[in-house]
Amino acid sequence: RQAATEYNRLEVLRSELQATMAAIFVAFALLLLFAAISVGLAMANRLARPISRLIVAAEQVRAGDLGARVVPAGDEPELGSLMRSFNRMTEQLSQQHRELIDANKKLEDRRRFTETVLAGVSAGVLGLDAEGRVTLPNRSAAKLLGLGREGLAGRPLAEVVPEMAGLLATARQRPERRLEDQVTLHRDGEARTLLVRIAAERGEDGAAPGYVVTFDDITELETAQRTAAWADVARRIAHEIRNPLTPIQLSAERLKRKYAGEVTSDRAVFEQYTDTIVRQVGDIRRMVDEFSAFARMPQPEPTLVDLRTLVCDGMFVQRTAHPGVAFELRMPETALMCRCDSRLVGQAITNLLQNAVEAIEGREGDVPPGEVTLSLVTEGEWIVLAIEDNGRGLPVAERARLAEPYVTTRAKGTGLGLAIVKKIAEDHGGRLLLEDRGAGAATVAGAAGARVVLVFPVPTTGERLAAAETRPAAE
């Protein structure tokens, strides 16, 4: 029995020992697990901290901060290599960004310079894409075409300027050539001649990614060339015709004096023939004088003149010569000074008034009384002299050429009157404008009469002072 009791006691002790050993084992296992976790966390933090810095730097780069850098981990060669690669990448990105900014700045400066050049040149310039749509119009192009720059951009050239469509089609077929041609534009009843050049851009694949169209208004140049040519012709004609005129006239007058008493039959016819010869010679002489006047226009000798005096003198002559025409004069009460050659400007005013009277006298049918209105005003830096009449009016076709030599609408006109007036105006820094009479005027045969305008620059203060100083000295 004692042995059984001892066995039971030992069995109890064994159970307690097993429980104790199990508890010790569990505690030791937990301690080892905690130690392993601590070591793992420490190693993970050691690895994650550089990666976290790398992630933060990457976020800074993504936000636009290309100066973000990370300190390489010295104890981890792989991470250190990764961070150094990241730093090299950000350095390259930063350098490329700076280069891109510099390139964009240069491009922007070049663009502004190009736009400034295009805005300053007198020639019109149009940039076209491969489809022929306008991409870049300059200010002169919009002005020459009579359109706004917004109205040009994005529209096909064939729609904006149909007259250039044929030249553009040729440029598309032969992009290697630089094409040039003259184009006549008709806008608002006025014809303008443009010298157009089209060049294709050169693409890497040989195709034309776009075109550049440049054009100049050569209307005035053509007019000047024709005027110079006609002046030379007029000088030669005047020289060749004037020589035989005097002998013809003298011979006719001598025939009349010598044989008028001897002619017994048809004496009236004889005198009519000789008078006709003398009269026609006089007409030819006057025409030759006009040729000479046009071919040898004198240089103006400008002085400070009150334009009202010249206007009044011209109106007085026409009123006296044409009492059947109502003349109206509108001008300021104070002096309107202009630096001009009084003889030449007076001749221009007389020519314009005479043209107005002839336009009235050339009307046909039941017409109202003739009216001529001359107005003299100052508009800004210009003196505007306008003459309106209710005559036949000006033709719409070829109106721009009416001021060229030998272009006339009258059967017996020489076509030199307006040419001389235009030359006088231009020699004084002004211009001649041919327009229709304003709305509300009495229409004659479908026309509302004509309005011819002479424009002269207002004298500067320096010119006024110089004239005031020289006047007492001259006196």
GROMACS .gro file of C-alpha atoms in nm:
model
  475
    1ARG     CA    1   0.000   0.000   0.000
    2GLN     CA    2   0.282   0.236   0.079
    3ALA     CA    3   0.431   0.167  -0.259
    4ALA     CA    4   0.104   0.248  -0.428
    5THR     CA    5   0.078   0.567  -0.236
    6GLU     CA    6   0.432   0.661  -0.332
    7TYR     CA    7   0.353   0.578  -0.691
    8ASN     CA    8   0.049   0.800  -0.687
    9ARG     CA    9   0.254   1.082  -0.536
   10LEU     CA   10   0.519   1.043  -0.798
   11GLU     CA   11   0.253   1.036  -1.065
   12VAL     CA   12   0.116   1.364  -0.936
   13LEU     CA   13   0.465   1.513  -0.925
   14ARG     CA   14   0.524   1.393  -1.280
   15SER     CA   15   0.208   1.563  -1.399
   16GLU     CA   16   0.307   1.884  -1.224
   17LEU     CA   17   0.656   1.859  -1.369
   18GLN     CA   18   0.515   1.806  -1.716
   19ALA     CA   19   0.287   2.108  -1.674
   20THR     CA   20   0.580   2.313  -1.548
   21MET     CA   21   0.801   2.203  -1.834
   22ALA     CA   22   0.524   2.276  -2.082
   23ALA     CA   23   0.479   2.622  -1.935
   24ILE     CA   24   0.853   2.681  -1.948
   25PHE     CA   25   0.861   2.560  -2.311
   26VAL     CA   26   0.570   2.783  -2.408
   27ALA     CA   27   0.729   3.080  -2.238
   28PHE     CA   28   1.060   3.013  -2.407
   29ALA     CA   29   0.886   2.967  -2.742
   30LEU     CA   30   0.699   3.294  -2.698
   31LEU     CA   31   1.024   3.464  -2.604
   32LEU     CA   32   1.189   3.326  -2.915
   33LEU     CA   33   0.890   3.433  -3.126
   34PHE     CA   34   0.901   3.786  -2.983
   35ALA     CA   35   1.272   3.800  -3.041
   36ALA     CA   36   1.228   3.679  -3.399
   37ILE     CA   37   0.951   3.931  -3.460
   38SER     CA   38   1.161   4.211  -3.313
   39VAL     CA   39   1.457   4.114  -3.525
   40GLY     CA   40   1.230   4.090  -3.833
   41LEU     CA   41   1.075   4.428  -3.766
   42ALA     CA   42   1.415   4.580  -3.714
   43MET     CA   43   1.539   4.435  -4.040
   44ALA     CA   44   1.217   4.536  -4.217
   45ASN     CA   45   1.249   4.892  -4.088
   46ARG     CA   46   1.607   4.893  -4.195
   47LEU     CA   47   1.498   4.796  -4.546
   48ALA     CA   48   1.175   5.000  -4.557
   49ARG     CA   49   1.318   5.331  -4.435
   50PRO     CA   50   1.529   5.393  -4.749
   51ILE     CA   51   1.245   5.273  -4.967
   52SER     CA   52   1.010   5.513  -4.785
   53ARG     CA   53   1.251   5.796  -4.851
   54LEU     CA   54   1.264   5.683  -5.212
   55ILE     CA   55   0.883   5.683  -5.232
   56VAL     CA   56   0.865   6.033  -5.080
   57ALA     CA   57   1.125   6.160  -5.326
   58ALA     CA   58   0.936   5.998  -5.615
   59GLU     CA   59   0.617   6.174  -5.503
   60GLN     CA   60   0.807   6.505  -5.494
   61VAL     CA   61   0.933   6.443  -5.848
   62ARG     CA   62   0.580   6.357  -5.959
   63ALA     CA   63   0.462   6.687  -5.807
   64GLY     CA   64   0.721   6.874  -6.016
   65ASP     CA   65   1.008   6.910  -5.769
   66LEU     CA   66   1.294   6.782  -5.982
   67GLY     CA   67   1.545   6.883  -5.715
   68ALA     CA   68   1.438   6.599  -5.483
   69ARG     CA   69   1.723   6.364  -5.388
   70VAL     CA   70   1.772   6.066  -5.151
   71VAL     CA   71   2.077   5.978  -4.941
   72PRO     CA   72   2.209   5.639  -5.056
   73ALA     CA   73   2.207   5.361  -4.796
   74GLY     CA   74   2.570   5.274  -4.735
   75ASP     CA   75   2.512   4.943  -4.559
   76GLU     CA   76   2.287   4.801  -4.833
   77PRO     CA   77   2.466   4.791  -5.168
   78GLU     CA   78   2.153   4.706  -5.364
   79LEU     CA   79   1.946   4.985  -5.211
   80GLY     CA   80   2.237   5.224  -5.239
   81SER     CA   81   2.268   5.143  -5.608
   82LEU     CA   82   1.893   5.192  -5.653
   83MET     CA   83   1.901   5.532  -5.481
   84ARG     CA   84   2.203   5.646  -5.678
   85SER     CA   85   2.021   5.546  -5.998
   86PHE     CA   86   1.719   5.742  -5.878
   87ASN     CA   87   1.934   6.047  -5.809
   88ARG     CA   88   2.093   6.021  -6.155
   89MET     CA   89   1.748   5.993  -6.310
   90THR     CA   90   1.618   6.303  -6.129
   91GLU     CA   91   1.935   6.492  -6.221
   92GLN     CA   92   1.884   6.405  -6.587
   93LEU     CA   93   1.517   6.500  -6.564
   94SER     CA   94   1.612   6.832  -6.406
   95GLN     CA   95   1.871   6.902  -6.674
   96GLN     CA   96   1.631   6.807  -6.954
   97HIS     CA   97   1.365   7.026  -6.793
   98ARG     CA   98   1.603   7.321  -6.787
   99GLU     CA   99   1.699   7.256  -7.148
  100LEU     CA  100   1.333   7.229  -7.243
  101ILE     CA  101   1.257   7.559  -7.070
  102ASP     CA  102   1.551   7.723  -7.249
  103ALA     CA  103   1.437   7.577  -7.582
  104ASN     CA  104   1.080   7.695  -7.523
  105LYS     CA  105   1.209   8.040  -7.431
  106LYS     CA  106   1.415   8.054  -7.749
  107LEU     CA  107   1.117   7.934  -7.952
  108GLU     CA  108   0.894   8.194  -7.787
  109ASP     CA  109   1.150   8.468  -7.853
  110ARG     CA  110   1.182   8.351  -8.212
  111ARG     CA  111   0.804   8.339  -8.248
  112ARG     CA  112   0.769   8.693  -8.112
  113PHE     CA  113   1.049   8.812  -8.339
  114THR     CA  114   0.886   8.642  -8.639
  115GLU     CA  115   0.548   8.792  -8.555
  116THR     CA  116   0.708   9.135  -8.512
  117VAL     CA  117   0.880   9.102  -8.849
  118LEU     CA  118   0.561   8.982  -9.016
  119ALA     CA  119   0.364   9.264  -8.857
  120GLY     CA  120   0.617   9.520  -8.976
  121VAL     CA  121   0.656   9.414  -9.338
  122SER     CA  122   0.435   9.569  -9.601
  123ALA     CA  123   0.392   9.240  -9.786
  124GLY     CA  124   0.106   9.009  -9.699
  125VAL     CA  125   0.210   8.671  -9.563
  126LEU     CA  126  -0.015   8.366  -9.523
  127GLY     CA  127   0.091   8.035  -9.371
  128LEU     CA  128  -0.106   7.737  -9.503
  129ASP     CA  129  -0.129   7.378  -9.386
  130ALA     CA  130  -0.113   7.078  -9.618
  131GLU     CA  131  -0.487   7.113  -9.693
  132GLY     CA  132  -0.451   7.477  -9.798
  133ARG     CA  133  -0.614   7.626  -9.487
  134VAL     CA  134  -0.479   7.953  -9.350
  135THR     CA  135  -0.292   7.900  -9.024
  136LEU     CA  136  -0.090   8.221  -8.987
  137PRO     CA  137  -0.201   8.549  -9.146
  138ASN     CA  138  -0.007   8.867  -9.078
  139ARG     CA  139  -0.154   9.215  -9.041
  140SER     CA  140  -0.064   9.328  -9.392
  141ALA     CA  141  -0.235   9.024  -9.545
  142ALA     CA  142  -0.558   9.103  -9.361
  143LYS     CA  143  -0.535   9.467  -9.470
  144LEU     CA  144  -0.459   9.391  -9.836
  145LEU     CA  145  -0.741   9.137  -9.855
  146GLY     CA  146  -0.985   9.360  -9.666
  147LEU     CA  147  -1.050   9.098  -9.397
  148GLY     CA  148  -0.980   9.061  -9.026
  149ARG     CA  149  -0.709   8.823  -8.907
  150GLU     CA  150  -0.974   8.621  -8.724
  151GLY     CA  151  -1.170   8.595  -9.048
  152LEU     CA  152  -0.866   8.448  -9.225
  153ALA     CA  153  -0.742   8.187  -8.980
  154GLY     CA  154  -0.875   7.838  -9.036
  155ARG     CA  155  -1.039   7.910  -9.372
  156PRO     CA  156  -0.928   7.755  -9.704
  157LEU     CA  157  -0.726   7.989  -9.926
  158ALA     CA  158  -0.953   7.907 -10.220
  159GLU     CA  159  -1.245   8.044 -10.017
  160VAL     CA  160  -1.068   8.353  -9.887
  161VAL     CA  161  -0.896   8.450 -10.213
  162PRO     CA  162  -1.040   8.250 -10.504
  163GLU     CA  163  -0.805   8.430 -10.741
  164MET     CA  164  -0.507   8.248 -10.581
  165ALA     CA  165  -0.663   7.900 -10.598
  166GLY     CA  166  -0.509   7.818 -10.936
  167LEU     CA  167  -0.159   7.913 -10.823
  168LEU     CA  168  -0.197   7.701 -10.507
  169ALA     CA  169  -0.312   7.403 -10.714
  170THR     CA  170   0.000   7.435 -10.928
  171ALA     CA  171   0.217   7.455 -10.615
  172ARG     CA  172   0.062   7.131 -10.490
  173GLN     CA  173   0.143   6.956 -10.815
  174ARG     CA  174   0.499   7.089 -10.824
  175PRO     CA  175   0.604   7.153 -10.462
  176GLU     CA  176   0.971   7.174 -10.558
  177ARG     CA  177   0.916   7.498 -10.750
  178ARG     CA  178   0.872   7.849 -10.616
  179LEU     CA  179   0.580   7.994 -10.808
  180GLU     CA  180   0.518   8.360 -10.887
  181ASP     CA  181   0.233   8.529 -11.071
  182GLN     CA  182   0.021   8.843 -11.081
  183VAL     CA  183  -0.335   8.826 -10.952
  184THR     CA  184  -0.604   9.091 -10.989
  185LEU     CA  185  -0.843   9.129 -10.696
  186HIS     CA  186  -1.179   9.298 -10.736
  187ARG     CA  187  -1.305   9.427 -10.403
  188ASP     CA  188  -1.576   9.690 -10.351
  189GLY     CA  189  -1.563   9.796 -10.714
  190GLU     CA  190  -1.187   9.850 -10.703
  191ALA     CA  191  -0.927   9.642 -10.883
  192ARG     CA  192  -0.591   9.578 -10.715
  193THR     CA  193  -0.298   9.394 -10.870
  194LEU     CA  194  -0.102   9.162 -10.640
  195LEU     CA  195   0.232   8.997 -10.707
  196VAL     CA  196   0.187   8.653 -10.545
  197ARG     CA  197   0.460   8.403 -10.455
  198ILE     CA  198   0.393   8.054 -10.320
  199ALA     CA  199   0.662   7.826 -10.178
  200ALA     CA  200   0.608   7.479 -10.032
  201GLU     CA  201   0.766   7.375  -9.703
  202ARG     CA  202   1.003   7.080  -9.726
  203GLY     CA  203   0.911   6.773  -9.517
  204GLU     CA  204   1.146   6.489  -9.427
  205ASP     CA  205   0.947   6.246  -9.640
  206GLY     CA  206   0.947   6.481  -9.938
  207ALA     CA  207   0.582   6.579  -9.891
  208ALA     CA  208   0.477   6.940  -9.837
  209PRO     CA  209   0.345   6.985  -9.480
  210GLY     CA  210   0.243   7.340  -9.562
  211TYR     CA  211   0.285   7.642  -9.787
  212VAL     CA  212   0.391   8.004  -9.746
  213VAL     CA  213   0.210   8.262  -9.957
  214THR     CA  214   0.353   8.613  -9.986
  215PHE     CA  215   0.200   8.892 -10.191
  216ASP     CA  216   0.259   9.262 -10.254
  217ASP     CA  217   0.022   9.525 -10.385
  218ILE     CA  218   0.189   9.647 -10.705
  219THR     CA  219  -0.107   9.850 -10.828
  220GLU     CA  220   0.070  10.180 -10.764
  221LEU     CA  221   0.392  10.046 -10.912
  222GLU     CA  222   0.216   9.939 -11.231
  223THR     CA  223   0.042  10.275 -11.246
  224ALA     CA  224   0.374  10.456 -11.202
  225GLN     CA  225   0.534  10.244 -11.473
  226ARG     CA  226   0.248  10.311 -11.713
  227THR     CA  227   0.258  10.680 -11.626
  228ALA     CA  228   0.631  10.696 -11.692
  229ALA     CA  229   0.588  10.512 -12.021
  230TRP     CA  230   0.303  10.740 -12.127
  231ALA     CA  231   0.502  11.045 -12.025
  232ASP     CA  232   0.779  10.938 -12.260
  233VAL     CA  233   0.524  10.872 -12.536
  234ALA     CA  234   0.361  11.210 -12.474
  235ARG     CA  235   0.695  11.386 -12.492
  236ARG     CA  236   0.774  11.222 -12.825
  237ILE     CA  237   0.426  11.288 -12.965
  238ALA     CA  238   0.436  11.651 -12.858
  239HIS     CA  239   0.775  11.696 -13.019
  240GLU     CA  240   0.678  11.529 -13.346
  241ILE     CA  241   0.337  11.696 -13.380
  242ARG     CA  242   0.425  12.048 -13.267
  243ASN     CA  243   0.679  12.100 -13.546
  244PRO     CA  244   0.439  12.087 -13.845
  245LEU     CA  245   0.150  12.265 -13.669
  246THR     CA  246   0.283  12.618 -13.711
  247PRO     CA  247   0.354  12.585 -14.087
  248ILE     CA  248   0.008  12.432 -14.141
  249GLN     CA  249  -0.165  12.714 -13.953
  250LEU     CA  250   0.042  12.986 -14.123
  251SER     CA  251  -0.020  12.832 -14.464
  252ALA     CA  252  -0.396  12.821 -14.408
  253GLU     CA  253  -0.402  13.183 -14.287
  254ARG     CA  254  -0.193  13.299 -14.586
  255LEU     CA  255  -0.418  13.112 -14.826
  256LYS     CA  256  -0.717  13.289 -14.677
  257ARG     CA  257  -0.555  13.634 -14.691
  258LYS     CA  258  -0.405  13.596 -15.037
  259TYR     CA  259  -0.679  13.418 -15.226
  260ALA     CA  260  -0.994  13.518 -15.039
  261GLY     CA  261  -1.043  13.814 -15.276
  262GLU     CA  262  -0.962  13.612 -15.586
  263VAL     CA  263  -1.201  13.329 -15.519
  264THR     CA  264  -1.527  13.419 -15.688
  265SER     CA  265  -1.709  13.091 -15.673
  266ASP     CA  266  -1.781  12.921 -15.342
  267ARG     CA  267  -1.592  13.183 -15.145
  268ALA     CA  268  -1.783  13.090 -14.829
  269VAL     CA  269  -1.680  12.728 -14.873
  270PHE     CA  270  -1.317  12.835 -14.923
  271GLU     CA  271  -1.320  13.042 -14.604
  272GLN     CA  272  -1.494  12.759 -14.418
  273TYR     CA  273  -1.219  12.519 -14.523
  274THR     CA  274  -0.939  12.750 -14.417
  275ASP     CA  275  -1.113  12.834 -14.088
  276THR     CA  276  -1.160  12.463 -14.022
  277ILE     CA  277  -0.789  12.402 -14.079
  278VAL     CA  278  -0.695  12.685 -13.840
  279ARG     CA  279  -0.947  12.570 -13.579
  280GLN     CA  280  -0.839  12.206 -13.593
  281VAL     CA  281  -0.475  12.310 -13.572
  282GLY     CA  282  -0.564  12.506 -13.260
  283ASP     CA  283  -0.736  12.200 -13.110
  284ILE     CA  284  -0.435  11.984 -13.191
  285ARG     CA  285  -0.204  12.248 -13.041
  286ARG     CA  286  -0.404  12.248 -12.719
  287MET     CA  287  -0.385  11.869 -12.709
  288VAL     CA  288  -0.010  11.886 -12.766
  289ASP     CA  289   0.016  12.142 -12.486
  290GLU     CA  290  -0.161  11.892 -12.259
  291PHE     CA  291   0.085  11.625 -12.366
  292SER     CA  292   0.374  11.857 -12.285
  293ALA     CA  293   0.222  11.959 -11.953
  294PHE     CA  294   0.185  11.595 -11.852
  295ALA     CA  295   0.526  11.487 -11.978
  296ARG     CA  296   0.707  11.778 -11.814
  297MET     CA  297   0.521  11.836 -11.491
  298PRO     CA  298   0.722  12.097 -11.301
  299GLN     CA  299   0.842  12.027 -10.951
  300PRO     CA  300   0.618  12.203 -10.698
  301GLU     CA  301   0.749  12.511 -10.523
  302PRO     CA  302   0.545  12.495 -10.203
  303THR     CA  303   0.458  12.793  -9.991
  304LEU     CA  304   0.203  12.836  -9.714
  305VAL     CA  305  -0.122  12.921  -9.894
  306ASP     CA  306  -0.480  12.975  -9.779
  307LEU     CA  307  -0.667  12.711  -9.980
  308ARG     CA  308  -0.986  12.915  -9.958
  309THR     CA  309  -0.832  13.168 -10.196
  310LEU     CA  310  -0.754  12.904 -10.459
  311VAL     CA  311  -1.101  12.752 -10.422
  312CYS     CA  312  -1.277  13.087 -10.456
  313ASP     CA  313  -1.074  13.175 -10.767
  314GLY     CA  314  -1.159  12.843 -10.933
  315MET     CA  315  -1.529  12.870 -10.845
  316PHE     CA  316  -1.547  13.228 -10.977
  317VAL     CA  317  -1.412  13.124 -11.318
  318GLN     CA  318  -1.656  12.833 -11.349
  319ARG     CA  319  -1.955  13.036 -11.230
  320THR     CA  320  -1.879  13.297 -11.492
  321ALA     CA  321  -1.829  13.044 -11.771
  322HIS     CA  322  -2.130  12.825 -11.682
  323PRO     CA  323  -2.417  13.033 -11.546
  324GLY     CA  324  -2.662  12.745 -11.600
  325VAL     CA  325  -2.495  12.531 -11.332
  326ALA     CA  326  -2.560  12.593 -10.962
  327PHE     CA  327  -2.230  12.611 -10.773
  328GLU     CA  328  -2.221  12.577 -10.393
  329LEU     CA  329  -1.914  12.643 -10.181
  330ARG     CA  330  -1.874  12.512  -9.826
  331MET     CA  331  -1.560  12.612  -9.640
  332PRO     CA  332  -1.459  12.741  -9.296
  333GLU     CA  333  -1.467  13.110  -9.217
  334THR     CA  334  -1.112  13.108  -9.086
  335ALA     CA  335  -0.801  13.058  -9.296
  336LEU     CA  336  -0.719  12.701  -9.395
  337MET     CA  337  -0.348  12.699  -9.462
  338CYS     CA  338  -0.180  12.438  -9.682
  339ARG     CA  339   0.183  12.406  -9.786
  340CYS     CA  340   0.154  12.372 -10.162
  341ASP     CA  341   0.235  12.521 -10.500
  342SER     CA  342  -0.056  12.758 -10.554
  343ARG     CA  343  -0.027  12.744 -10.934
  344LEU     CA  344  -0.033  12.364 -10.955
  345VAL     CA  345  -0.306  12.316 -10.694
  346GLY     CA  346  -0.513  12.589 -10.859
  347GLN     CA  347  -0.474  12.401 -11.189
  348ALA     CA  348  -0.590  12.080 -11.021
  349ILE     CA  349  -0.900  12.248 -10.875
  350THR     CA  350  -0.984  12.402 -11.212
  351ASN     CA  351  -0.949  12.064 -11.386
  352LEU     CA  352  -1.180  11.894 -11.136
  353LEU     CA  353  -1.443  12.167 -11.157
  354GLN     CA  354  -1.427  12.155 -11.537
  355ASN     CA  355  -1.471  11.776 -11.528
  356ALA     CA  356  -1.777  11.816 -11.306
  357VAL     CA  357  -1.932  12.066 -11.546
  358GLU     CA  358  -1.861  11.844 -11.847
  359ALA     CA  359  -2.017  11.546 -11.666
  360ILE     CA  360  -2.332  11.752 -11.611
  361GLU     CA  361  -2.340  11.874 -11.971
  362GLY     CA  362  -2.297  11.517 -12.096
  363ARG     CA  363  -2.627  11.400 -11.946
  364GLU     CA  364  -2.909  11.294 -12.173
  365GLY     CA  365  -3.286  11.297 -12.140
  366ASP     CA  366  -3.499  11.474 -11.880
  367VAL     CA  367  -3.249  11.566 -11.610
  368PRO     CA  368  -3.256  11.800 -11.310
  369PRO     CA  369  -3.057  12.125 -11.307
  370GLY     CA  370  -2.683  12.084 -11.279
  371GLU     CA  371  -2.531  12.115 -10.932
  372VAL     CA  372  -2.168  12.130 -10.824
  373THR     CA  373  -2.075  12.139 -10.455
  374LEU     CA  374  -1.722  12.207 -10.334
  375SER     CA  375  -1.645  12.147  -9.965
  376LEU     CA  376  -1.322  12.222  -9.784
  377VAL     CA  377  -1.267  12.077  -9.435
  378THR     CA  378  -0.993  11.952  -9.206
  379GLU     CA  379  -1.009  11.592  -9.087
  380GLY     CA  380  -0.737  11.512  -8.837
  381GLU     CA  381  -0.400  11.553  -9.008
  382TRP     CA  382  -0.552  11.596  -9.354
  383ILE     CA  383  -0.714  11.873  -9.554
  384VAL     CA  384  -1.002  11.730  -9.757
  385LEU     CA  385  -1.121  11.911 -10.070
  386ALA     CA  386  -1.427  11.734 -10.215
  387ILE     CA  387  -1.614  11.821 -10.535
  388GLU     CA  388  -1.956  11.662 -10.592
  389ASP     CA  389  -2.177  11.685 -10.899
  390ASN     CA  390  -2.501  11.532 -11.021
  391GLY     CA  391  -2.361  11.444 -11.361
  392ARG     CA  392  -2.324  11.109 -11.533
  393GLY     CA  393  -2.120  10.961 -11.252
  394LEU     CA  394  -1.811  10.745 -11.269
  395PRO     CA  395  -1.806  10.397 -11.422
  396VAL     CA  396  -1.763  10.115 -11.172
  397ALA     CA  397  -1.548   9.907 -11.405
  398GLU     CA  398  -1.188  10.024 -11.432
  399ARG     CA  399  -1.253  10.315 -11.198
  400ALA     CA  400  -0.909  10.276 -11.048
  401ARG     CA  401  -0.757  10.341 -11.392
  402LEU     CA  402  -0.944  10.666 -11.459
  403ALA     CA  403  -0.653  10.860 -11.312
  404GLU     CA  404  -0.405  10.695 -11.547
  405PRO     CA  405  -0.290  10.872 -11.864
  406TYR     CA  406  -0.512  10.843 -12.172
  407VAL     CA  407  -0.794  10.664 -11.990
  408THR     CA  408  -1.113  10.864 -12.043
  409THR     CA  409  -1.490  10.815 -12.066
  410ARG     CA  410  -1.542  11.112 -12.300
  411ALA     CA  411  -1.532  11.071 -12.675
  412LYS     CA  412  -1.307  11.375 -12.727
  413GLY     CA  413  -1.117  11.356 -12.400
  414THR     CA  414  -0.741  11.314 -12.388
  415GLY     CA  415  -0.742  11.128 -12.057
  416LEU     CA  416  -0.477  11.356 -11.910
  417GLY     CA  417  -0.686  11.575 -11.677
  418LEU     CA  418  -0.718  11.334 -11.385
  419ALA     CA  419  -0.367  11.202 -11.445
  420ILE     CA  420  -0.229  11.554 -11.401
  421VAL     CA  421  -0.444  11.612 -11.091
  422LYS     CA  422  -0.326  11.285 -10.936
  423LYS     CA  423   0.037  11.371 -11.008
  424ILE     CA  424  -0.007  11.714 -10.846
  425ALA     CA  425  -0.170  11.558 -10.537
  426GLU     CA  426   0.104  11.297 -10.498
  427ASP     CA  427   0.380  11.555 -10.544
  428HIS     CA  428   0.229  11.738 -10.245
  429GLY     CA  429   0.214  11.427 -10.027
  430GLY     CA  430  -0.160  11.382 -10.083
  431ARG     CA  431  -0.382  11.160 -10.293
  432LEU     CA  432  -0.678  11.163 -10.529
  433LEU     CA  433  -0.995  10.963 -10.453
  434LEU     CA  434  -1.273  10.884 -10.700
  435GLU     CA  435  -1.607  10.797 -10.542
  436ASP     CA  436  -1.980  10.794 -10.603
  437ARG     CA  437  -2.186  11.082 -10.478
  438GLY     CA  438  -2.340  11.033 -10.135
  439ALA     CA  439  -2.679  10.872 -10.077
  440GLY     CA  440  -2.978  11.094 -10.133
  441ALA     CA  441  -2.841  11.264 -10.441
  442ALA     CA  442  -3.060  11.286 -10.749
  443THR     CA  443  -2.983  10.992 -10.974
  444VAL     CA  444  -2.916  11.044 -11.341
  445ALA     CA  445  -2.934  10.748 -11.579
  446GLY     CA  446  -2.878  10.509 -11.292
  447ALA     CA  447  -2.584  10.705 -11.148
  448ALA     CA  448  -2.583  10.927 -10.842
  449GLY     CA  449  -2.317  11.163 -10.973
  450ALA     CA  450  -1.953  11.168 -10.875
  451ARG     CA  451  -1.747  11.275 -10.576
  452VAL     CA  452  -1.383  11.355 -10.639
  453VAL     CA  453  -1.164  11.416 -10.335
  454LEU     CA  454  -0.825  11.582 -10.307
  455VAL     CA  455  -0.641  11.517  -9.981
  456PHE     CA  456  -0.344  11.723  -9.863
  457PRO     CA  457  -0.146  11.698  -9.538
  458VAL     CA  458  -0.200  11.967  -9.277
  459PRO     CA  459   0.112  12.186  -9.236
  460THR     CA  460   0.320  12.105  -8.931
  461THR     CA  461   0.386  12.360  -8.659
  462GLY     CA  462   0.745  12.389  -8.780
  463GLU     CA  463   0.631  12.470  -9.134
  464ARG     CA  464   0.393  12.736  -9.002
  465LEU     CA  465   0.667  12.896  -8.792
  466ALA     CA  466   0.914  12.885  -9.082
  467ALA     CA  467   0.659  13.050  -9.310
  468ALA     CA  468   0.588  13.317  -9.049
  469GLU     CA  469   0.960  13.392  -9.018
  470THR     CA  470   1.029  13.412  -9.391
  471ARG     CA  471   0.726  13.627  -9.474
  472PRO     CA  472   0.854  13.950  -9.306
  473ALA     CA  473   1.198  13.895  -9.460
  474ALA     CA  474   1.047  13.863  -9.803
  475GLU     CA  475   0.841  14.174  -9.749
   0.00000   0.00000   0.00000
